[in-house]
Amino acid sequence: MNRFLAIVEREMRKFFRSPVLMIMSMMLPIVQLIILGHAYGGHIQGAKVAVVDHDGGPQAVKVREAFDAVAANIATFKTINYENETQAKEDVRTGKVDAAIIIPAQYSRRVYAKDAPRIGLLVDNSDQVMSGSIESEMQSLVNALNQPVIEDRVVKNIALQIVELYPYVEYMKYLLSGSVALAMYISVMIGGGMLYIDDKARGVHEGYLVTPISKLELVMGLNVAGAIKAVLSGISITVIGSLMAGLGVIFRPGADLNLFLLILGTSLAFNGMMFLMMVRVDDPLVPRAMFGVLNTLLFFPSGAISPVSAFPKWLQAIALVDPFSYSVHGLKAILLKDGGFVAIRGDLIFLFAFGIGTLLLATPLFKRTL
């Protein structure tokens, strides 16, 4: 046991003697959480919409008043008056405005005559986020305009009452789980995979074998040290990210225990996966070259950025065997929903089984390289 702990102590001392390495292993997830959390998932504001009014009647004035209400309140878009429909379309195409609304001639007359009045909306659908927000807001305005001034005695329309189980989830909160998992992955990759290959290239592992340390003790020591680094990184980002995102779940002891189990299982899974991939690698440049590829292959299909159900079938198959997916799902279940142990039981089973399985596969391969 003393020999095993000596390896763990040596790896941890080496890790803590490199403060830049520690900072960089946590900096990317924090920066990603801040930038992406504010850049995505927010409400579109300040879009410029051209309005071409060919009618000028009272119903057209009512439509323009609705536009002014949008600009004064939620400010999704503000309108710019155009006289020329052709110029409005050209400005949408060139990006000077984000959309154009066309109120056709005889619009008011057709409203009074109930003769299928129409309002045209021209959008630049090369930007799906912007066009989708404008279309959604316009549809809401049209629905409001369609409401009768005097309600019928018999209700003909069915209303949908939406009940949200949780308070509004900002995108920063949604992204936090992925940032925690990413921080642990970076810690394992930099503090485990890269240092492991560097030590192996310098002959440090062979030097251990001239001591009473056995190969099994060496394997276990390296992996336990790697898991400790990942756990420390996961706990740090969970606390920092939760405070930044305004999540108070970390102040509940039961949730803290579940989070620790998830972080422990994730660290074991990531460390076992990295050890299995690097066990037969000798070139120190290989893990550096693999870093970006693995990050893209494992992080983005995990559901950290968007739901897995939106992926094509082949990408869903990757998510099914990706430990990132189970880590992100479990962290969301606790951080966003406070779901308890039942909600993460399946995730924990996969993470621990994956971690133990990869270590059992990697251990005999490691022994053959010495």
mmCIF file of C-alpha atoms in Angstrom:
data_model
loop_
_atom_site.group_PDB
_atom_site.id
_atom_site.type_symbol
_atom_site.label_atom_id
_atom_site.label_comp_id
_atom_site.label_asym_id
_atom_site.label_seq_id
_atom_site.Cartn_x
_atom_site.Cartn_y
_atom_site.Cartn_z
ATOM 1 C CA MET A 1 0.000 0.000 0.000
ATOM 2 C CA ASN A 2 2.863 2.382 0.791
ATOM 3 C CA ARG A 3 4.391 1.794 -2.644
ATOM 4 C CA PHE A 4 1.046 2.380 -4.303
ATOM 5 C CA LEU A 5 0.502 5.614 -2.373
ATOM 6 C CA ALA A 6 4.015 6.774 -3.240
ATOM 7 C CA ILE A 7 3.095 6.732 -6.949
ATOM 8 C CA VAL A 8 -0.105 8.656 -6.256
ATOM 9 C CA GLU A 9 1.817 11.210 -4.185
ATOM 10 C CA ARG A 10 4.445 11.666 -6.882
ATOM 11 C CA GLU A 11 1.810 12.234 -9.599
ATOM 12 C CA MET A 12 -0.124 14.705 -7.465
ATOM 13 C CA ARG A 13 3.006 16.636 -6.483
ATOM 14 C CA LYS A 14 3.955 16.934 -10.140
ATOM 15 C CA PHE A 15 0.465 18.166 -10.958
ATOM 16 C CA PHE A 16 0.345 20.800 -8.205
ATOM 17 C CA ARG A 17 3.838 22.042 -9.049
ATOM 18 C CA SER A 18 2.474 23.215 -12.413
ATOM 19 C CA PRO A 19 -0.099 25.893 -11.538
ATOM 20 C CA VAL A 20 -0.384 26.911 -15.195
ATOM 21 C CA LEU A 21 -1.376 23.337 -16.035
ATOM 22 C CA MET A 22 -4.028 23.384 -13.325
ATOM 23 C CA ILE A 23 -5.402 26.743 -14.430
ATOM 24 C CA MET A 24 -5.508 25.838 -18.109
ATOM 25 C CA SER A 25 -7.305 22.575 -17.390
ATOM 26 C CA MET A 26 -10.156 24.612 -15.866
ATOM 27 C CA MET A 27 -9.951 27.813 -17.902
ATOM 28 C CA LEU A 28 -11.452 26.488 -21.154
ATOM 29 C CA PRO A 29 -14.672 25.130 -19.548
ATOM 30 C CA ILE A 30 -15.174 28.352 -17.575
ATOM 31 C CA VAL A 31 -14.597 30.546 -20.633
ATOM 32 C CA GLN A 32 -16.895 28.322 -22.664
ATOM 33 C CA LEU A 33 -19.580 28.539 -19.989
ATOM 34 C CA ILE A 34 -19.397 32.337 -19.901
ATOM 35 C CA ILE A 35 -19.167 32.957 -23.649
ATOM 36 C CA LEU A 36 -21.563 30.295 -24.921
ATOM 37 C CA GLY A 37 -23.912 30.761 -21.979
ATOM 38 C CA HIS A 38 -24.467 34.376 -22.970
ATOM 39 C CA ALA A 39 -24.040 34.033 -26.733
ATOM 40 C CA TYR A 40 -26.657 31.294 -27.237
ATOM 41 C CA GLY A 41 -30.123 30.709 -25.912
ATOM 42 C CA GLY A 42 -30.869 34.381 -25.331
ATOM 43 C CA HIS A 43 -33.804 36.390 -26.611
ATOM 44 C CA ILE A 44 -33.243 38.148 -29.928
ATOM 45 C CA GLN A 45 -33.361 41.929 -29.489
ATOM 46 C CA GLY A 46 -32.840 44.892 -31.756
ATOM 47 C CA ALA A 47 -33.511 43.224 -35.109
ATOM 48 C CA LYS A 48 -34.244 45.671 -37.921
ATOM 49 C CA VAL A 49 -37.443 45.062 -39.885
ATOM 50 C CA ALA A 50 -38.517 47.047 -42.915
ATOM 51 C CA VAL A 51 -42.233 47.914 -43.210
ATOM 52 C CA VAL A 52 -43.789 48.680 -46.574
ATOM 53 C CA ASP A 53 -47.371 49.932 -46.096
ATOM 54 C CA HIS A 54 -49.304 49.931 -49.395
ATOM 55 C CA ASP A 55 -52.625 50.303 -47.588
ATOM 56 C CA GLY A 56 -52.454 53.116 -45.037
ATOM 57 C CA GLY A 57 -55.939 52.299 -43.753
ATOM 58 C CA PRO A 58 -57.118 51.915 -40.148
ATOM 59 C CA GLN A 59 -56.331 48.200 -39.994
ATOM 60 C CA ALA A 60 -52.821 48.861 -41.298
ATOM 61 C CA VAL A 61 -52.406 51.474 -38.572
ATOM 62 C CA LYS A 62 -53.465 48.836 -36.043
ATOM 63 C CA VAL A 63 -50.742 46.512 -37.327
ATOM 64 C CA ARG A 64 -48.116 49.236 -37.094
ATOM 65 C CA GLU A 65 -49.211 50.017 -33.522
ATOM 66 C CA ALA A 66 -48.624 46.365 -32.667
ATOM 67 C CA PHE A 67 -45.092 46.690 -34.087
ATOM 68 C CA ASP A 68 -44.480 49.763 -31.940
ATOM 69 C CA ALA A 69 -45.612 47.826 -28.870
ATOM 70 C CA VAL A 70 -43.061 45.117 -29.621
ATOM 71 C CA ALA A 71 -40.270 47.689 -30.024
ATOM 72 C CA ALA A 72 -41.215 49.431 -26.769
ATOM 73 C CA ASN A 73 -41.543 46.281 -24.637
ATOM 74 C CA ILE A 74 -39.726 43.047 -25.489
ATOM 75 C CA ALA A 75 -37.776 44.827 -28.280
ATOM 76 C CA THR A 76 -37.429 41.775 -30.481
ATOM 77 C CA PHE A 77 -37.353 44.074 -33.485
ATOM 78 C CA LYS A 78 -37.749 47.696 -34.426
ATOM 79 C CA THR A 79 -39.351 48.827 -37.660
ATOM 80 C CA ILE A 80 -38.037 51.062 -40.422
ATOM 81 C CA ASN A 81 -40.480 52.635 -42.880
ATOM 82 C CA TYR A 82 -39.885 51.928 -46.566
ATOM 83 C CA GLU A 83 -41.738 53.343 -49.542
ATOM 84 C CA ASN A 84 -40.339 50.924 -52.108
ATOM 85 C CA GLU A 85 -41.013 47.201 -51.779
ATOM 86 C CA THR A 86 -38.195 46.333 -54.194
ATOM 87 C CA GLN A 87 -35.696 48.291 -52.100
ATOM 88 C CA ALA A 88 -36.890 46.552 -48.929
ATOM 89 C CA LYS A 89 -36.364 43.128 -50.502
ATOM 90 C CA GLU A 90 -32.893 44.139 -51.686
ATOM 91 C CA ASP A 91 -31.933 45.372 -48.216
ATOM 92 C CA VAL A 92 -33.026 42.045 -46.713
ATOM 93 C CA ARG A 93 -30.902 40.225 -49.257
ATOM 94 C CA THR A 94 -27.838 42.396 -48.574
ATOM 95 C CA GLY A 95 -28.275 42.278 -44.789
ATOM 96 C CA LYS A 96 -29.121 45.935 -44.150
ATOM 97 C CA VAL A 97 -32.346 44.795 -42.491
ATOM 98 C CA ASP A 98 -33.232 41.392 -41.050
ATOM 99 C CA ALA A 99 -36.746 41.098 -42.513
ATOM 100 C CA ALA A 100 -39.396 42.996 -44.403
ATOM 101 C CA ILE A 101 -43.120 43.205 -43.693
ATOM 102 C CA ILE A 102 -45.396 43.987 -46.616
ATOM 103 C CA ILE A 103 -48.890 45.336 -45.911
ATOM 104 C CA PRO A 104 -50.649 45.027 -49.283
ATOM 105 C CA ALA A 105 -53.042 47.467 -50.845
ATOM 106 C CA GLN A 106 -56.711 47.022 -49.907
ATOM 107 C CA TYR A 107 -55.642 45.247 -46.681
ATOM 108 C CA SER A 108 -58.084 47.177 -44.465
ATOM 109 C CA ARG A 109 -60.960 46.643 -46.907
ATOM 110 C CA ARG A 110 -60.298 42.893 -46.982
ATOM 111 C CA VAL A 111 -60.211 42.781 -43.184
ATOM 112 C CA TYR A 112 -63.649 44.399 -42.951
ATOM 113 C CA ALA A 113 -64.970 42.190 -45.746
ATOM 114 C CA LYS A 114 -63.450 39.081 -44.141
ATOM 115 C CA ASP A 115 -61.889 38.380 -47.518
ATOM 116 C CA ALA A 116 -58.762 36.471 -46.414
ATOM 117 C CA PRO A 117 -56.520 39.458 -45.587
ATOM 118 C CA ARG A 118 -52.786 38.720 -45.699
ATOM 119 C CA ILE A 119 -49.589 40.332 -44.445
ATOM 120 C CA GLY A 120 -46.333 39.426 -46.164
ATOM 121 C CA LEU A 121 -43.159 38.618 -44.225
ATOM 122 C CA LEU A 122 -39.861 38.343 -46.074
ATOM 123 C CA VAL A 123 -37.042 36.832 -43.983
ATOM 124 C CA ASP A 124 -33.427 35.954 -44.559
ATOM 125 C CA ASN A 125 -33.579 32.269 -43.663
ATOM 126 C CA SER A 126 -29.814 31.817 -43.979
ATOM 127 C CA ASP A 127 -29.844 32.775 -40.276
ATOM 128 C CA GLN A 128 -32.307 30.317 -38.781
ATOM 129 C CA VAL A 129 -32.123 31.760 -35.268
ATOM 130 C CA MET A 130 -32.917 35.324 -36.324
ATOM 131 C CA SER A 131 -35.580 34.378 -38.869
ATOM 132 C CA GLY A 132 -37.198 31.920 -36.444
ATOM 133 C CA SER A 133 -37.466 34.571 -33.721
ATOM 134 C CA ILE A 134 -39.002 37.129 -36.079
ATOM 135 C CA GLU A 135 -41.433 34.575 -37.518
ATOM 136 C CA SER A 136 -42.493 33.488 -34.026
ATOM 137 C CA GLU A 137 -43.072 37.079 -32.904
ATOM 138 C CA MET A 138 -45.029 37.914 -36.058
ATOM 139 C CA GLN A 139 -47.202 34.837 -35.649
ATOM 140 C CA SER A 140 -48.018 35.936 -32.111
ATOM 141 C CA LEU A 141 -48.989 39.371 -33.387
ATOM 142 C CA VAL A 142 -51.200 37.904 -36.107
ATOM 143 C CA ASN A 143 -52.914 35.632 -33.575
ATOM 144 C CA ALA A 144 -53.594 38.654 -31.389
ATOM 145 C CA LEU A 145 -54.995 40.601 -34.337
ATOM 146 C CA ASN A 146 -57.299 37.695 -35.166
ATOM 147 C CA GLN A 147 -58.952 37.803 -31.754
ATOM 148 C CA PRO A 148 -62.495 39.183 -32.057
ATOM 149 C CA VAL A 149 -63.311 42.476 -30.353
ATOM 150 C CA ILE A 150 -66.493 40.959 -28.898
ATOM 151 C CA GLU A 151 -66.087 37.385 -27.716
ATOM 152 C CA ASP A 152 -68.637 34.776 -28.778
ATOM 153 C CA ARG A 153 -70.877 33.374 -26.080
ATOM 154 C CA VAL A 154 -69.839 29.879 -27.055
ATOM 155 C CA VAL A 155 -66.080 29.337 -26.928
ATOM 156 C CA LYS A 156 -64.990 27.892 -30.259
ATOM 157 C CA ASN A 157 -61.224 27.897 -29.762
ATOM 158 C CA ILE A 158 -59.360 25.402 -27.607
ATOM 159 C CA ALA A 159 -56.777 26.987 -25.321
ATOM 160 C CA LEU A 160 -53.551 25.234 -24.341
ATOM 161 C CA GLN A 161 -52.459 25.811 -20.773
ATOM 162 C CA ILE A 162 -48.730 25.212 -20.369
ATOM 163 C CA VAL A 163 -47.368 24.216 -16.963
ATOM 164 C CA GLU A 164 -43.562 24.369 -16.611
ATOM 165 C CA LEU A 165 -42.147 22.098 -13.925
ATOM 166 C CA TYR A 166 -39.074 24.220 -13.271
ATOM 167 C CA PRO A 167 -38.236 27.944 -13.249
ATOM 168 C CA TYR A 168 -36.874 29.472 -16.438
ATOM 169 C CA VAL A 169 -33.630 27.701 -17.340
ATOM 170 C CA GLU A 170 -31.120 30.112 -18.836
ATOM 171 C CA TYR A 171 -28.693 28.698 -21.377
ATOM 172 C CA MET A 172 -25.776 29.171 -18.966
ATOM 173 C CA LYS A 173 -27.509 26.819 -16.541
ATOM 174 C CA TYR A 174 -28.255 24.381 -19.358
ATOM 175 C CA LEU A 175 -24.600 24.443 -20.447
ATOM 176 C CA LEU A 176 -23.116 23.998 -16.965
ATOM 177 C CA SER A 177 -23.349 20.195 -16.947
ATOM 178 C CA GLY A 178 -21.394 19.956 -20.195
ATOM 179 C CA SER A 179 -18.787 22.391 -18.873
ATOM 180 C CA VAL A 180 -18.231 20.274 -15.762
ATOM 181 C CA ALA A 181 -17.787 17.118 -17.859
ATOM 182 C CA LEU A 182 -15.500 18.987 -20.269
ATOM 183 C CA ALA A 183 -13.332 20.242 -17.394
ATOM 184 C CA MET A 184 -12.868 16.693 -16.157
ATOM 185 C CA TYR A 185 -12.046 15.476 -19.665
ATOM 186 C CA ILE A 186 -9.410 18.202 -20.100
ATOM 187 C CA SER A 187 -7.932 17.377 -16.704
ATOM 188 C CA VAL A 188 -7.657 13.702 -17.641
ATOM 189 C CA MET A 189 -6.271 14.527 -21.085
ATOM 190 C CA ILE A 190 -3.659 17.056 -19.937
ATOM 191 C CA GLY A 191 -2.923 15.839 -16.424
ATOM 192 C CA GLY A 192 -3.245 12.169 -17.335
ATOM 193 C CA GLY A 193 -2.864 11.244 -21.001
ATOM 194 C CA MET A 194 -0.199 13.754 -21.990
ATOM 195 C CA LEU A 195 1.863 13.429 -18.804
ATOM 196 C CA TYR A 196 1.533 9.663 -19.001
ATOM 197 C CA ILE A 197 3.019 9.575 -22.517
ATOM 198 C CA ASP A 198 5.761 12.057 -21.567
ATOM 199 C CA ASP A 199 6.807 9.943 -18.564
ATOM 200 C CA LYS A 200 6.695 6.833 -20.680
ATOM 201 C CA ALA A 201 8.898 8.420 -23.376
ATOM 202 C CA ARG A 202 11.445 9.495 -20.738
ATOM 203 C CA GLY A 203 11.584 6.002 -19.248
ATOM 204 C CA VAL A 204 10.033 6.970 -15.919
ATOM 205 C CA HIS A 205 7.728 3.942 -15.921
ATOM 206 C CA GLU A 206 10.617 1.561 -16.530
ATOM 207 C CA GLY A 207 12.497 3.256 -13.712
ATOM 208 C CA TYR A 208 9.700 2.331 -11.338
ATOM 209 C CA LEU A 209 10.293 -1.349 -12.044
ATOM 210 C CA VAL A 210 13.838 -1.327 -10.587
ATOM 211 C CA THR A 211 12.131 -0.592 -7.259
ATOM 212 C CA PRO A 212 9.914 -3.021 -5.311
ATOM 213 C CA ILE A 213 6.878 -1.480 -7.065
ATOM 214 C CA SER A 214 4.971 -4.058 -9.094
ATOM 215 C CA LYS A 215 3.319 -3.464 -12.455
ATOM 216 C CA LEU A 216 -0.139 -3.715 -10.905
ATOM 217 C CA GLU A 217 0.745 -1.139 -8.241
ATOM 218 C CA LEU A 218 2.108 1.135 -10.964
ATOM 219 C CA VAL A 219 -1.096 0.867 -13.027
ATOM 220 C CA MET A 220 -3.341 1.456 -10.036
ATOM 221 C CA GLY A 221 -1.241 4.357 -8.789
ATOM 222 C CA LEU A 222 -1.318 6.149 -12.141
ATOM 223 C CA ASN A 223 -5.062 5.695 -12.507
ATOM 224 C CA VAL A 224 -5.956 6.704 -8.972
ATOM 225 C CA ALA A 225 -3.842 9.854 -9.333
ATOM 226 C CA GLY A 226 -5.554 10.642 -12.627
ATOM 227 C CA ALA A 227 -8.994 10.109 -11.079
ATOM 228 C CA ILE A 228 -8.146 12.413 -8.156
ATOM 229 C CA LYS A 229 -7.116 15.187 -10.552
ATOM 230 C CA ALA A 230 -10.379 14.840 -12.483
ATOM 231 C CA VAL A 231 -12.460 14.814 -9.278
ATOM 232 C CA LEU A 232 -10.785 17.992 -8.022
ATOM 233 C CA SER A 233 -11.375 19.670 -11.374
ATOM 234 C CA GLY A 234 -15.022 18.528 -11.484
ATOM 235 C CA ILE A 235 -15.760 19.754 -7.975
ATOM 236 C CA SER A 236 -14.113 23.129 -8.654
ATOM 237 C CA ILE A 237 -16.046 23.779 -11.875
ATOM 238 C CA THR A 238 -19.312 22.561 -10.316
ATOM 239 C CA VAL A 239 -19.004 25.025 -7.441
ATOM 240 C CA ILE A 240 -17.734 27.945 -9.540
ATOM 241 C CA GLY A 241 -20.194 27.335 -12.374
ATOM 242 C CA SER A 242 -23.173 26.908 -10.042
ATOM 243 C CA LEU A 243 -22.409 30.192 -8.329
ATOM 244 C CA MET A 244 -22.000 31.953 -11.691
ATOM 245 C CA ALA A 245 -25.248 30.486 -13.035
ATOM 246 C CA GLY A 246 -27.182 31.175 -9.837
ATOM 247 C CA LEU A 247 -27.916 27.543 -8.956
ATOM 248 C CA GLY A 248 -28.422 26.933 -5.241
ATOM 249 C CA VAL A 249 -28.573 23.150 -5.479
ATOM 250 C CA ILE A 250 -24.944 22.860 -4.293
ATOM 251 C CA PHE A 251 -26.056 24.000 -0.829
ATOM 252 C CA ARG A 252 -28.172 20.859 -0.345
ATOM 253 C CA PRO A 253 -26.273 17.951 1.254
ATOM 254 C CA GLY A 254 -28.254 15.269 -0.571
ATOM 255 C CA ALA A 255 -27.601 16.870 -3.941
ATOM 256 C CA ASP A 256 -23.917 17.285 -3.061
ATOM 257 C CA LEU A 257 -23.618 13.555 -2.412
ATOM 258 C CA ASN A 258 -25.229 12.724 -5.753
ATOM 259 C CA LEU A 259 -22.986 15.216 -7.522
ATOM 260 C CA PHE A 260 -19.915 13.693 -5.908
ATOM 261 C CA LEU A 261 -20.941 10.215 -7.040
ATOM 262 C CA LEU A 262 -21.428 11.497 -10.599
ATOM 263 C CA ILE A 263 -18.080 13.284 -10.568
ATOM 264 C CA LEU A 264 -16.375 10.190 -9.192
ATOM 265 C CA GLY A 265 -17.989 7.940 -11.803
ATOM 266 C CA THR A 266 -17.155 10.377 -14.597
ATOM 267 C CA SER A 267 -13.527 10.641 -13.506
ATOM 268 C CA LEU A 268 -13.228 6.852 -13.411
ATOM 269 C CA ALA A 269 -14.822 6.494 -16.859
ATOM 270 C CA PHE A 270 -12.726 9.243 -18.479
ATOM 271 C CA ASN A 271 -9.513 8.032 -16.888
ATOM 272 C CA GLY A 272 -10.131 4.424 -17.920
ATOM 273 C CA MET A 273 -11.013 5.498 -21.459
ATOM 274 C CA MET A 274 -7.887 7.662 -21.756
ATOM 275 C CA PHE A 275 -5.649 4.975 -20.263
ATOM 276 C CA LEU A 276 -6.991 2.416 -22.738
ATOM 277 C CA MET A 277 -6.402 4.733 -25.705
ATOM 278 C CA MET A 278 -2.890 5.791 -24.648
ATOM 279 C CA VAL A 279 -1.574 2.513 -23.271
ATOM 280 C CA ARG A 280 0.139 1.481 -26.517
ATOM 281 C CA VAL A 281 1.120 5.000 -27.642
ATOM 282 C CA ASP A 282 4.790 6.003 -27.478
ATOM 283 C CA ASP A 283 4.914 9.312 -29.385
ATOM 284 C CA PRO A 284 4.262 12.361 -27.093
ATOM 285 C CA LEU A 285 2.715 14.247 -30.040
ATOM 286 C CA VAL A 286 -0.118 11.742 -30.465
ATOM 287 C CA PRO A 287 -2.274 12.809 -27.466
ATOM 288 C CA ARG A 288 -1.838 16.455 -28.452
ATOM 289 C CA ALA A 289 -3.027 15.688 -31.973
ATOM 290 C CA MET A 290 -5.949 13.626 -30.659
ATOM 291 C CA PHE A 291 -7.160 16.270 -28.203
ATOM 292 C CA GLY A 292 -9.329 18.272 -30.627
ATOM 293 C CA VAL A 293 -10.654 15.205 -32.431
ATOM 294 C CA LEU A 294 -11.717 13.482 -29.221
ATOM 295 C CA ASN A 295 -13.208 16.695 -27.865
ATOM 296 C CA THR A 296 -15.425 17.053 -30.945
ATOM 297 C CA LEU A 297 -16.258 13.355 -31.147
ATOM 298 C CA LEU A 298 -17.212 12.963 -27.487
ATOM 299 C CA PHE A 299 -18.414 16.353 -26.247
ATOM 300 C CA PHE A 300 -20.795 17.587 -28.950
ATOM 301 C CA PRO A 301 -22.840 14.347 -29.376
ATOM 302 C CA SER A 302 -23.356 14.128 -25.606
ATOM 303 C CA GLY A 303 -26.356 16.448 -25.413
ATOM 304 C CA ALA A 304 -24.376 19.185 -23.689
ATOM 305 C CA ILE A 305 -25.147 21.739 -26.407
ATOM 306 C CA SER A 306 -28.415 20.430 -27.889
ATOM 307 C CA PRO A 307 -30.718 17.435 -27.216
ATOM 308 C CA VAL A 308 -29.549 14.017 -28.407
ATOM 309 C CA SER A 309 -32.964 13.362 -29.945
ATOM 310 C CA ALA A 310 -32.230 16.060 -32.553
ATOM 311 C CA PHE A 311 -29.215 14.112 -33.889
ATOM 312 C CA PRO A 312 -29.231 11.725 -36.860
ATOM 313 C CA LYS A 313 -29.261 8.014 -36.049
ATOM 314 C CA TRP A 314 -25.523 7.463 -36.543
ATOM 315 C CA LEU A 315 -24.735 10.316 -34.135
ATOM 316 C CA GLN A 316 -27.219 8.966 -31.604
ATOM 317 C CA ALA A 317 -25.333 5.648 -31.776
ATOM 318 C CA ILE A 318 -22.138 7.464 -30.771
ATOM 319 C CA ALA A 319 -23.970 9.181 -27.909
ATOM 320 C CA LEU A 320 -25.203 5.794 -26.697
ATOM 321 C CA VAL A 321 -21.659 4.591 -25.898
ATOM 322 C CA ASP A 322 -20.191 7.993 -25.039
ATOM 323 C CA PRO A 323 -19.478 8.432 -21.302
ATOM 324 C CA PHE A 324 -19.930 12.164 -21.804
ATOM 325 C CA SER A 325 -23.639 11.550 -22.518
ATOM 326 C CA TYR A 326 -24.263 9.825 -19.211
ATOM 327 C CA SER A 327 -22.224 12.338 -17.248
ATOM 328 C CA VAL A 328 -24.076 15.290 -18.811
ATOM 329 C CA HIS A 329 -27.478 13.629 -18.337
ATOM 330 C CA GLY A 330 -26.789 12.870 -14.688
ATOM 331 C CA LEU A 331 -25.406 16.332 -13.913
ATOM 332 C CA LYS A 332 -28.450 17.973 -15.531
ATOM 333 C CA ALA A 333 -30.766 15.741 -13.517
ATOM 334 C CA ILE A 334 -29.212 17.025 -10.282
ATOM 335 C CA LEU A 335 -28.184 20.603 -11.093
ATOM 336 C CA LEU A 336 -31.324 21.606 -13.011
ATOM 337 C CA LYS A 337 -34.005 19.256 -11.683
ATOM 338 C CA ASP A 338 -32.719 18.065 -8.285
ATOM 339 C CA GLY A 339 -33.961 14.651 -9.338
ATOM 340 C CA GLY A 340 -32.311 12.632 -6.593
ATOM 341 C CA PHE A 341 -30.498 9.302 -6.777
ATOM 342 C CA VAL A 342 -33.249 7.577 -8.770
ATOM 343 C CA ALA A 343 -32.732 9.993 -11.668
ATOM 344 C CA ILE A 344 -28.997 9.226 -11.943
ATOM 345 C CA ARG A 345 -28.927 5.534 -11.057
ATOM 346 C CA GLY A 346 -28.623 4.374 -14.678
ATOM 347 C CA ASP A 347 -25.936 6.971 -15.401
ATOM 348 C CA LEU A 348 -23.870 5.857 -12.419
ATOM 349 C CA ILE A 349 -24.118 2.202 -13.410
ATOM 350 C CA PHE A 350 -22.843 2.943 -16.915
ATOM 351 C CA LEU A 351 -20.034 5.277 -15.784
ATOM 352 C CA PHE A 352 -18.635 2.919 -13.157
ATOM 353 C CA ALA A 353 -19.027 -0.140 -15.403
ATOM 354 C CA PHE A 354 -17.375 1.694 -18.315
ATOM 355 C CA GLY A 355 -14.498 2.885 -16.139
ATOM 356 C CA ILE A 356 -13.824 -0.493 -14.542
ATOM 357 C CA GLY A 357 -14.193 -2.298 -17.883
ATOM 358 C CA THR A 358 -11.705 -0.060 -19.690
ATOM 359 C CA LEU A 359 -9.191 -0.373 -16.859
ATOM 360 C CA LEU A 360 -9.449 -4.163 -16.924
ATOM 361 C CA LEU A 361 -8.819 -4.100 -20.678
ATOM 362 C CA ALA A 362 -5.954 -1.610 -20.449
ATOM 363 C CA THR A 363 -4.028 -3.237 -17.575
ATOM 364 C CA PRO A 364 -2.721 -6.309 -19.448
ATOM 365 C CA LEU A 365 -1.924 -4.127 -22.473
ATOM 366 C CA PHE A 366 0.090 -1.808 -20.265
ATOM 367 C CA LYS A 367 2.089 -4.663 -18.796
ATOM 368 C CA ARG A 368 3.105 -5.804 -22.269
ATOM 369 C CA THR A 369 4.627 -2.417 -23.065
ATOM 370 C CA LEU A 370 7.139 -2.639 -20.171
#
